[in-house]
Structure formats: structure tokens, C-alpha cells
Short mmCIF file of C-alpha atoms in Angstrom, two decimals:
data_model
loop_
_atom_site.label_atom_id
_atom_site.label_comp_id
_atom_site.label_asym_id
_atom_site.label_seq_id
_atom_site.Cartn_x
_atom_site.Cartn_y
_atom_site.Cartn_z
CA MET N 1427 -44.66 9.19 47.37
CA LYS N 1428 -48.01 9.64 45.60
CA ILE N 1429 -46.61 7.93 42.52
CA LEU N 1430 -45.44 4.97 44.57
CA GLN N 1431 -48.82 4.68 46.23
CA ARG N 1432 -50.49 4.40 42.84
CA LEU N 1433 -48.24 1.48 41.82
CA SER N 1434 -49.29 -1.98 42.90
CA ALA N 1435 -46.92 -4.19 44.86
CA SER N 1436 -46.93 -6.68 42.01
CA LYS N 1437 -45.47 -4.07 39.64
CA LEU N 1438 -42.86 -2.81 42.09
CA THR N 1439 -41.54 -6.23 43.10
CA PRO N 1440 -39.77 -7.08 39.80
CA VAL N 1441 -38.21 -3.61 39.76
CA PHE N 1442 -36.70 -3.99 43.21
CA ILE N 1443 -35.54 -7.54 42.53
CA ARG N 1444 -33.59 -6.53 39.42
CA LEU N 1445 -32.22 -3.41 41.08
CA PHE N 1446 -31.01 -5.55 43.98
CA LEU N 1447 -29.32 -7.99 41.60
CA ARG N 1448 -27.58 -5.21 39.67
CA LEU N 1449 -26.34 -3.55 42.86
CA LYS N 1450 -24.80 -6.86 43.87
CA SER N 1451 -23.27 -7.21 40.43
CA SER N 1452 -21.66 -3.80 40.67
CA ARG N 1453 -19.66 -5.08 43.63
CA GLU N 1454 -18.24 -7.81 41.34
CA ARG N 1455 -19.64 -10.68 43.42
CA PRO N 1456 -22.49 -11.55 45.77
CA SER N 1457 -22.12 -10.34 49.36
CA ALA N 1458 -21.83 -13.98 50.47
CA PRO N 1459 -20.46 -15.81 47.41
CA LEU N 1460 -20.89 -19.56 47.23
CA GLY N 1461 -23.17 -19.78 50.26
CA SER N 1462 -23.02 -18.79 53.91
CA ARG N 1463 -23.87 -21.91 55.91
CA LEU N 1464 -20.71 -22.48 57.92
CA LEU N 1465 -19.93 -25.52 60.05
CA THR N 1466 -18.43 -24.04 63.21
CA ASN N 1467 -19.10 -27.00 65.51
CA PRO N 1468 -18.19 -30.49 64.18
CA ASP N 1469 -20.96 -31.96 66.32
CA ASP N 1470 -23.52 -30.16 64.13
CA VAL N 1471 -22.42 -31.83 60.88
CA PHE N 1472 -25.60 -33.92 60.48
CA LYS N 1473 -28.00 -31.04 61.16
CA HIS N 1474 -28.03 -29.92 57.49
CA ASN N 1475 -27.56 -31.50 54.06
CA THR N 1476 -24.85 -29.07 52.92
CA TRP N 1477 -22.15 -26.90 54.51
CA ASP N 1478 -20.28 -24.11 52.68
CA HIS N 1479 -16.61 -23.02 52.66
CA VAL N 1480 -15.36 -26.22 54.27
CA GLN N 1481 -11.67 -26.32 55.17
CA TRP N 1482 -9.89 -29.58 54.41
CA THR N 1483 -7.55 -31.16 56.92
CA GLU N 1484 -4.11 -32.37 55.85
CA GLU N 1485 -5.51 -35.90 56.15
CA ASP N 1486 -8.37 -35.03 53.77
CA LYS N 1487 -5.91 -33.66 51.23
CA GLU N 1488 -3.62 -36.67 51.46
CA ASN N 1489 -6.50 -39.16 51.16
CA ALA N 1490 -7.78 -37.36 48.03
CA ARG N 1491 -4.34 -37.20 46.46
CA ARG N 1492 -3.77 -40.90 47.14
CA LYS N 1493 -7.13 -41.95 45.63
CA VAL N 1494 -6.49 -39.94 42.46
CA GLU N 1495 -2.98 -41.34 42.15
CA GLU N 1496 -4.41 -44.85 42.49
CA ASN N 1497 -7.26 -44.47 39.99
CA SER N 1498 -4.93 -42.88 37.43
CA THR N 1499 -2.35 -45.68 37.34
CA VAL N 1500 -4.22 -47.55 34.59
CA GLN N 1501 -5.34 -45.41 31.65
CA LEU N 1502 -7.66 -46.15 28.74
CA PRO N 1503 -5.99 -47.64 25.66
CA LEU N 1504 -5.16 -45.09 22.97
CA LYS N 1505 -7.68 -46.66 20.61
CA GLU N 1506 -10.54 -46.00 23.06
CA GLN N 1507 -9.28 -42.45 23.64
CA ASP N 1508 -9.41 -41.79 19.89
CA GLU N 1509 -12.93 -43.19 19.73
CA PHE N 1510 -14.07 -40.81 22.47
CA ASP N 1511 -12.62 -37.84 20.63
CA LYS N 1512 -14.50 -38.78 17.45
CA GLU N 1513 -17.78 -39.84 19.04
CA ALA N 1514 -18.22 -37.51 22.02
CA SER N 1515 -21.38 -35.92 20.62
CA LEU N 1516 -22.91 -39.36 20.00
CA HIS N 1517 -22.42 -40.34 23.64
CA TRP N 1518 -24.08 -37.15 24.90
CA ASN N 1519 -26.90 -37.55 22.40
CA SER N 1520 -27.48 -41.06 23.74
CA PHE N 1521 -27.38 -39.67 27.29
CA TYR N 1522 -30.23 -37.25 26.55
CA GLU N 1523 -32.17 -39.93 24.65
CA VAL N 1524 -32.15 -42.03 27.81
CA HIS N 1525 -32.57 -39.37 30.52
CA GLN N 1526 -34.59 -36.76 28.59
CA ASP N 1527 -34.95 -33.73 30.95
CA ARG N 1528 -35.05 -35.74 34.18
CA PHE N 1529 -31.35 -35.99 35.11
CA PHE N 1530 -30.31 -32.44 36.11
CA LYS N 1531 -32.13 -29.93 38.30
CA ASP N 1532 -32.91 -26.37 37.22
CA ARG N 1533 -30.16 -23.95 38.29
CA ASN N 1534 -32.22 -21.44 40.22
CA TRP N 1535 -29.05 -20.41 42.10
CA LEU N 1536 -27.87 -18.51 39.00
CA CYS N 1537 -29.65 -15.34 40.15
CA LEU N 1538 -27.60 -15.26 43.33
CA GLU N 1539 -24.17 -16.28 42.10
CA PHE N 1540 -24.26 -14.74 38.62
CA PRO N 1541 -26.24 -11.47 38.80
CA GLU N 1542 -24.31 -10.34 35.71
CA LEU N 1543 -26.88 -12.31 33.73
CA PHE N 1544 -29.61 -9.84 34.54
CA PRO N 1545 -29.51 -6.24 33.26
CA LEU N 1546 -30.66 -3.31 35.38
CA ALA N 1547 -33.31 -1.98 33.01
CA VAL N 1548 -36.69 -3.59 33.60
CA LYS N 1549 -37.83 -2.71 30.09
CA ASP N 1550 -36.10 -0.88 27.29
CA GLN N 1551 -38.74 0.90 25.21
CA THR N 1552 -36.32 2.22 22.62
CA GLY N 1553 -34.52 -1.00 21.78
CA SER N 1554 -31.40 1.04 21.02
CA SER N 1555 -28.15 -0.42 22.26
CA GLN N 1556 -25.58 1.85 20.61
CA GLU N 1557 -24.22 -1.13 18.71
CA SER N 1558 -21.79 -0.74 15.86
CA PRO N 1559 -23.55 -1.32 12.50
CA GLN N 1560 -23.83 -5.02 11.60
CA THR N 1561 -23.37 -6.37 8.11
CA PHE N 1562 -26.11 -9.04 8.39
CA ALA N 1563 -29.39 -9.63 10.19
CA PHE N 1564 -29.32 -12.11 13.05
CA PRO N 1565 -31.67 -13.36 15.82
CA GLY N 1566 -31.75 -10.95 18.76
CA GLN N 1567 -30.03 -8.14 16.85
CA HIS N 1568 -32.35 -5.49 18.31
CA ALA N 1569 -31.82 -6.57 21.93
CA SER N 1570 -29.76 -4.29 24.15
CA PHE N 1571 -28.41 -7.19 26.26
CA ARG N 1572 -27.35 -10.57 24.84
CA ILE N 1573 -26.45 -13.78 26.66
CA LEU N 1574 -24.99 -17.01 25.27
CA GLU N 1575 -25.06 -20.26 27.20
CA VAL N 1576 -22.73 -22.87 25.74
CA GLY N 1577 -23.45 -26.54 26.43
CA CYS N 1578 -27.01 -25.77 27.51
CA GLY N 1579 -28.13 -29.42 27.66
CA VAL N 1580 -31.90 -29.64 28.09
CA GLY N 1581 -32.23 -26.11 29.46
CA ASN N 1582 -31.60 -26.30 33.20
CA SER N 1583 -30.04 -22.83 33.03
CA VAL N 1584 -32.02 -21.63 30.02
CA PHE N 1585 -35.45 -21.55 31.61
CA PRO N 1586 -34.50 -19.94 34.94
CA ILE N 1587 -32.78 -17.21 32.87
CA LEU N 1588 -35.71 -16.79 30.48
CA ASN N 1589 -38.14 -16.47 33.38
CA SER N 1590 -36.01 -13.63 34.75
CA ILE N 1591 -35.51 -11.63 31.54
CA LYS N 1592 -39.06 -11.70 30.15
CA GLU N 1593 -39.72 -8.02 30.82
CA THR N 1594 -36.30 -6.78 29.73
CA ASN N 1595 -34.87 -6.03 26.32
CA SER N 1596 -32.59 -9.06 26.62
CA PHE N 1597 -32.02 -12.04 24.35
CA LEU N 1598 -30.67 -15.49 25.17
CA TYR N 1599 -28.78 -17.78 22.80
CA CYS N 1600 -28.18 -21.37 23.86
CA CYS N 1601 -26.31 -24.16 22.12
CA ASP N 1602 -25.30 -27.77 22.60
CA PHE N 1603 -23.67 -30.32 20.31
CA SER N 1604 -26.43 -32.82 21.06
CA PRO N 1605 -29.34 -32.42 18.60
CA ARG N 1606 -31.53 -34.34 21.05
CA ALA N 1607 -30.82 -31.85 23.83
CA ILE N 1608 -31.67 -28.87 21.61
CA LYS N 1609 -34.89 -30.57 20.48
CA LEU N 1610 -35.93 -30.97 24.13
CA VAL N 1611 -35.18 -27.28 24.80
CA MET N 1612 -37.28 -26.15 21.85
CA GLU N 1613 -40.17 -28.42 22.85
CA HIS N 1614 -40.28 -27.03 26.40
CA GLN N 1615 -43.46 -25.12 27.26
CA ASP N 1616 -41.43 -22.05 28.32
CA TYR N 1617 -39.34 -21.82 25.16
CA ASP N 1618 -40.03 -18.51 23.37
CA ASP N 1619 -38.20 -17.78 20.13
CA SER N 1620 -38.90 -14.06 20.50
CA VAL N 1621 -36.35 -13.93 23.36
CA CYS N 1622 -34.35 -17.13 22.82
CA HIS N 1623 -32.55 -18.90 19.98
CA ALA N 1624 -31.46 -22.51 20.54
CA PHE N 1625 -29.12 -24.16 18.04
CA VAL N 1626 -26.83 -27.16 17.60
CA HIS N 1627 -23.14 -26.26 17.78
CA ASP N 1628 -19.92 -28.19 18.37
CA LEU N 1629 -17.58 -25.96 20.38
CA CYS N 1630 -14.59 -28.03 19.32
CA GLU N 1631 -15.22 -27.41 15.62
CA ALA N 1632 -13.01 -24.45 14.80
CA GLU N 1633 -14.84 -23.61 11.57
CA ALA N 1634 -18.37 -23.84 13.01
CA SER N 1635 -20.13 -20.47 12.91
CA PHE N 1636 -22.41 -18.76 15.42
CA PRO N 1637 -25.69 -17.04 14.48
CA PHE N 1638 -24.40 -13.65 15.68
CA PRO N 1639 -21.34 -11.50 14.89
CA PRO N 1640 -18.16 -11.13 16.94
CA GLN N 1641 -18.23 -8.68 19.86
CA SER N 1642 -22.02 -8.85 20.13
CA LEU N 1643 -22.47 -10.63 23.49
CA ASP N 1644 -22.70 -9.12 26.97
CA VAL N 1645 -22.38 -12.45 28.82
CA ILE N 1646 -21.18 -15.97 28.04
CA LEU N 1647 -22.21 -18.70 30.48
CA ALA N 1648 -20.45 -22.08 30.71
CA VAL N 1649 -21.73 -24.27 33.56
CA PHE N 1650 -20.34 -27.82 33.82
CA VAL N 1651 -19.63 -27.95 30.10
CA LEU N 1652 -15.92 -27.25 29.49
CA SER N 1653 -15.10 -30.25 31.70
CA SER N 1654 -16.72 -32.51 29.07
CA ILE N 1655 -14.18 -31.41 26.46
CA HIS N 1656 -10.77 -33.01 25.99
CA PRO N 1657 -8.21 -30.86 27.90
CA LYS N 1658 -6.12 -30.32 24.76
CA ARG N 1659 -9.09 -28.56 23.13
CA ILE N 1660 -10.30 -26.35 26.01
CA GLU N 1661 -7.90 -23.45 25.39
CA GLY N 1662 -8.95 -23.15 21.74
CA VAL N 1663 -12.65 -23.26 22.69
CA ILE N 1664 -12.28 -20.41 25.20
CA ASN N 1665 -10.24 -18.33 22.76
CA ARG N 1666 -12.83 -18.72 19.99
CA ILE N 1667 -15.97 -17.98 21.98
CA SER N 1668 -14.37 -15.09 23.90
CA ALA N 1669 -14.09 -13.27 20.57
CA TYR N 1670 -17.88 -12.88 20.62
CA LEU N 1671 -17.86 -10.85 23.85
CA LYS N 1672 -18.25 -7.09 23.68
CA PRO N 1673 -15.56 -5.03 25.43
CA GLY N 1674 -16.69 -5.04 29.05
CA GLY N 1675 -18.58 -8.32 28.54
CA THR N 1676 -18.22 -11.13 31.08
CA PHE N 1677 -17.46 -14.85 30.79
CA LEU N 1678 -19.13 -16.79 33.66
CA PHE N 1679 -17.72 -20.22 34.47
CA ARG N 1680 -18.59 -22.96 36.94
CA ASP N 1681 -17.27 -26.52 36.76
CA TYR N 1682 -15.68 -29.46 38.57
CA GLY N 1683 -12.63 -28.81 40.75
CA ARG N 1684 -9.66 -31.06 41.40
CA TYR N 1685 -10.33 -33.75 44.04
CA ASP N 1686 -14.09 -33.44 43.87
CA LEU N 1687 -15.89 -36.55 45.12
CA THR N 1688 -16.73 -37.46 41.52
CA GLN N 1689 -13.03 -37.71 40.66
CA LEU N 1690 -12.26 -39.84 43.72
CA ARG N 1691 -14.96 -42.37 42.82
CA PHE N 1692 -13.50 -43.33 39.44
CA LYS N 1693 -12.00 -46.82 39.14
CA LYS N 1694 -8.75 -47.89 37.55
CA GLY N 1695 -8.99 -48.00 33.77
CA GLN N 1696 -11.37 -45.03 33.45
CA CYS N 1697 -8.61 -42.40 33.32
CA VAL N 1698 -7.98 -40.91 29.88
CA SER N 1699 -5.20 -38.53 30.90
CA GLU N 1700 -4.29 -36.51 33.98
CA SER N 1701 -7.53 -35.45 35.77
CA PHE N 1702 -9.61 -36.49 32.74
CA TYR N 1703 -11.88 -39.54 32.96
CA MET N 1704 -14.44 -41.50 30.93
CA ARG N 1705 -17.72 -42.48 32.57
CA GLY N 1706 -19.42 -45.80 31.93
CA ASP N 1707 -21.81 -44.20 29.41
CA GLY N 1708 -18.96 -42.90 27.25
CA THR N 1709 -19.17 -39.25 28.37
CA CYS N 1710 -16.05 -37.68 29.88
CA VAL N 1711 -15.19 -35.20 32.62
CA TYR N 1712 -12.15 -33.08 33.48
CA PHE N 1713 -11.33 -31.63 36.92
CA PHE N 1714 -9.88 -28.10 37.02
CA THR N 1715 -7.67 -26.15 39.40
CA LYS N 1716 -8.04 -22.42 40.02
CA GLU N 1717 -4.62 -21.84 38.55
CA GLU N 1718 -5.50 -23.65 35.31
CA VAL N 1719 -8.72 -21.68 34.97
CA HIS N 1720 -6.90 -18.40 35.47
CA GLN N 1721 -4.29 -19.28 32.89
CA LEU N 1722 -6.91 -20.35 30.32
CA PHE N 1723 -8.97 -17.17 30.56
CA THR N 1724 -6.10 -14.70 30.78
CA LYS N 1725 -4.51 -16.33 27.71
CA ALA N 1726 -7.77 -15.49 25.93
CA GLY N 1727 -7.20 -11.82 26.82
CA LEU N 1728 -9.75 -11.65 29.67
CA GLU N 1729 -9.30 -10.09 33.10
CA GLU N 1730 -10.19 -11.82 36.36
CA THR N 1731 -13.01 -10.43 38.50
CA GLN N 1732 -13.66 -13.66 40.43
CA ASN N 1733 -11.89 -17.02 40.67
CA LEU N 1734 -13.01 -19.07 43.65
CA GLU N 1735 -12.71 -22.64 44.81
CA ASP N 1736 -16.09 -23.74 46.13
CA ARG N 1737 -15.49 -26.43 48.77
CA ARG N 1738 -18.67 -27.89 50.25
CA LEU N 1739 -19.59 -30.74 52.52
CA GLN N 1740 -22.64 -32.70 51.41
CA VAL N 1741 -24.23 -34.85 54.06
CA ASN N 1742 -26.39 -37.96 53.87
CA ARG N 1743 -28.06 -37.63 57.23
CA GLY N 1744 -29.85 -40.97 56.98
CA ARG N 1745 -26.68 -42.98 56.30
CA LYS N 1746 -24.43 -40.66 58.34
CA VAL N 1747 -22.09 -40.16 55.39
CA ILE N 1748 -20.19 -36.95 54.56
CA MET N 1749 -18.92 -36.14 51.05
CA HIS N 1750 -16.44 -33.47 49.96
CA ARG N 1751 -17.45 -31.54 46.84
CA VAL N 1752 -15.13 -29.15 44.98
CA TRP N 1753 -16.20 -26.76 42.21
CA ILE N 1754 -14.52 -23.78 40.58
CA GLN N 1755 -16.52 -20.60 40.03
CA SER N 1756 -14.99 -17.80 37.97
CA LYS N 1757 -15.81 -14.53 36.22
CA TYR N 1758 -13.55 -12.98 33.59
CA ARG N 1759 -14.16 -9.71 31.78
CA LYS N 1760 -13.11 -8.59 28.34
CA PRO N 1761 -11.16 -5.31 28.67
CA TYR N 1762 -12.45 -2.10 27.12
CA LEU N 1763 -10.59 -0.82 24.09
CA HIS N 1764 -8.29 2.13 24.76
#
């Protein structure tokens, strides 16, 4: 008690926050995953901007299925599909040239939904991590906890994570295949190369190397990035990057789900292949099902700890419009060696 009294509240607060996050992580998922605002009375629908865990009616399902069937009847010519496959990085680079860091919001919800990103120890004085000896020096090699975010864009996940791991012996790697995006990350006022290493990397390039050895990562984070890759390449991408997880490491995934509002809004002629579409700016998006996600990650040798369909109702209270959103949130762990 006397020791606690001598510690200021400012010093205790970060300790309790990280302990709380790790306790939640030990239960595999947050106590109220994917939100807890439930619409129990239909008359209340316009009282809030968002409702969680929304159940679709049979009419909702049929309307969504019909819209997707309709907007998929006319597909892009093969020539344009080939051009996308060759020039995908150019389209995303152009996207970030135009929008800079103004398009996406920072993902401050990561702390709640993905507590696996934040280790228990507030500060590791020893720096020892009981790693197997490495054959080459690499950024972050002395950290006891390593995170990789793939498809980091301009850092909307990077900087919330960095602000939460400053006092820990953690290290964050982040990559994107857009050089412009990585330049914006490195120019950000909160970028710190002592705890973060940003680099350009094309996930679809099988021979492209990472700046760290296999089995050196505790967490891989992929948030709304695998959907931008052609479906025929996604399995290979997951297989390759999963090899960099330590035994017991976790792959965290969140992305678009089948029949999300975004999919329903596409017009005829924007469909590349089933559930895969090209936007007007040349970037593409795929819409997953839970079953597909499970198959992809288990084929990579990972074990499911969470695989949820996040169905939400977004509300425009001014225009009295309701919009169904569907996302997939999943966590898969690399098994320990026996």
C-alpha cells in the first residue's frame, strides 16, 4: 500500500491500461467483440449513427443477393483485367498522391478489438526475448515483441499502435506497395525509427524479401488490405507472410464481407470476377465470406481463435437513410511446435 501511495496516478494509469488489455487478450477476444450497441426497438433506429450485431431479414438477404447478381452480369474485358493486375501499385500510388493522409480515419478501435497487439510488460529492461540466434542483423532485432502491419497505407493503424507501445520493448514494421504511402508515413511527426521500420513491399511478389527473418514476428495485422489483391493471389500471400510468425504468434484480419453496402453500390461493368470489383480510380476490392477466410488461414497452417461476421447498421439521421455494413474480423494463431 505504501508503495502504491508513492506512485503518481500518471505512472499507474499506463500500467493498468496494458494489464486490462492483456487480460482481455487472454480470453481470446474482447468481452463485447465488435461493439455492444444493440437495436432492440425498431422505433429507435434513428437515435444513433451505428448499431451493432444487426440481424438481416430474409428480405434483406434476398435484396442483397439480387443486387450482386445484377451488378455482376457484365464483367470487365480481359484486357482491362490484365492491366489491373500489372498496374495495381500505380493506381494506389495515384490514390495517395491525390488524397495524401486525408481519406481514412485513424483506427483507434484497434486497442479494443485487437488487444493482441499490445504486450503485457510495460517496459522490458533486459531486452532479452529468448530468440533463437539470427544469422544477420535486422531492424528491431533486440525487441521482445514484434508486429508487422501489411498494407499500412499512410499509417492509420501505425500511429495508434506506436502511441500505445512507446514504453514497451516492442517494435513495429509496416509496409505498403505504394512508395507515396510509405513516404507519408515516414514524414509523419510521430514516426520514430527507433521503434518502427516502414518499407515498400509488394505482397504479391513471391521473391520479395522482408527486413526480418522467418518466425520472428509475434503479430501480423492486415486491415482492409487483402481485399485489394486479386483473389487468385490471396492464398499465396497469406502462406508467405504466415511463415514469418513465431509459433504462438497471431494473424489479425479485418476486411470487407460479402454483401457489404460497398459491394451493392457497384454498377454493371465494374465486376472483375465473382465478388471482385474495380473502382473508378482503378483500385480494386474483394468481398469475403467467413468460410473463405477460414479456409485461407487454415490452409496456411494456422488455427482459428476468432472468425466473426460483423454486421452493422449505419444511419444517416439527417436523410433518414439506413445502410447495412458487413465486415469479417478474424484471428488465427500459429501452432506451437511439438
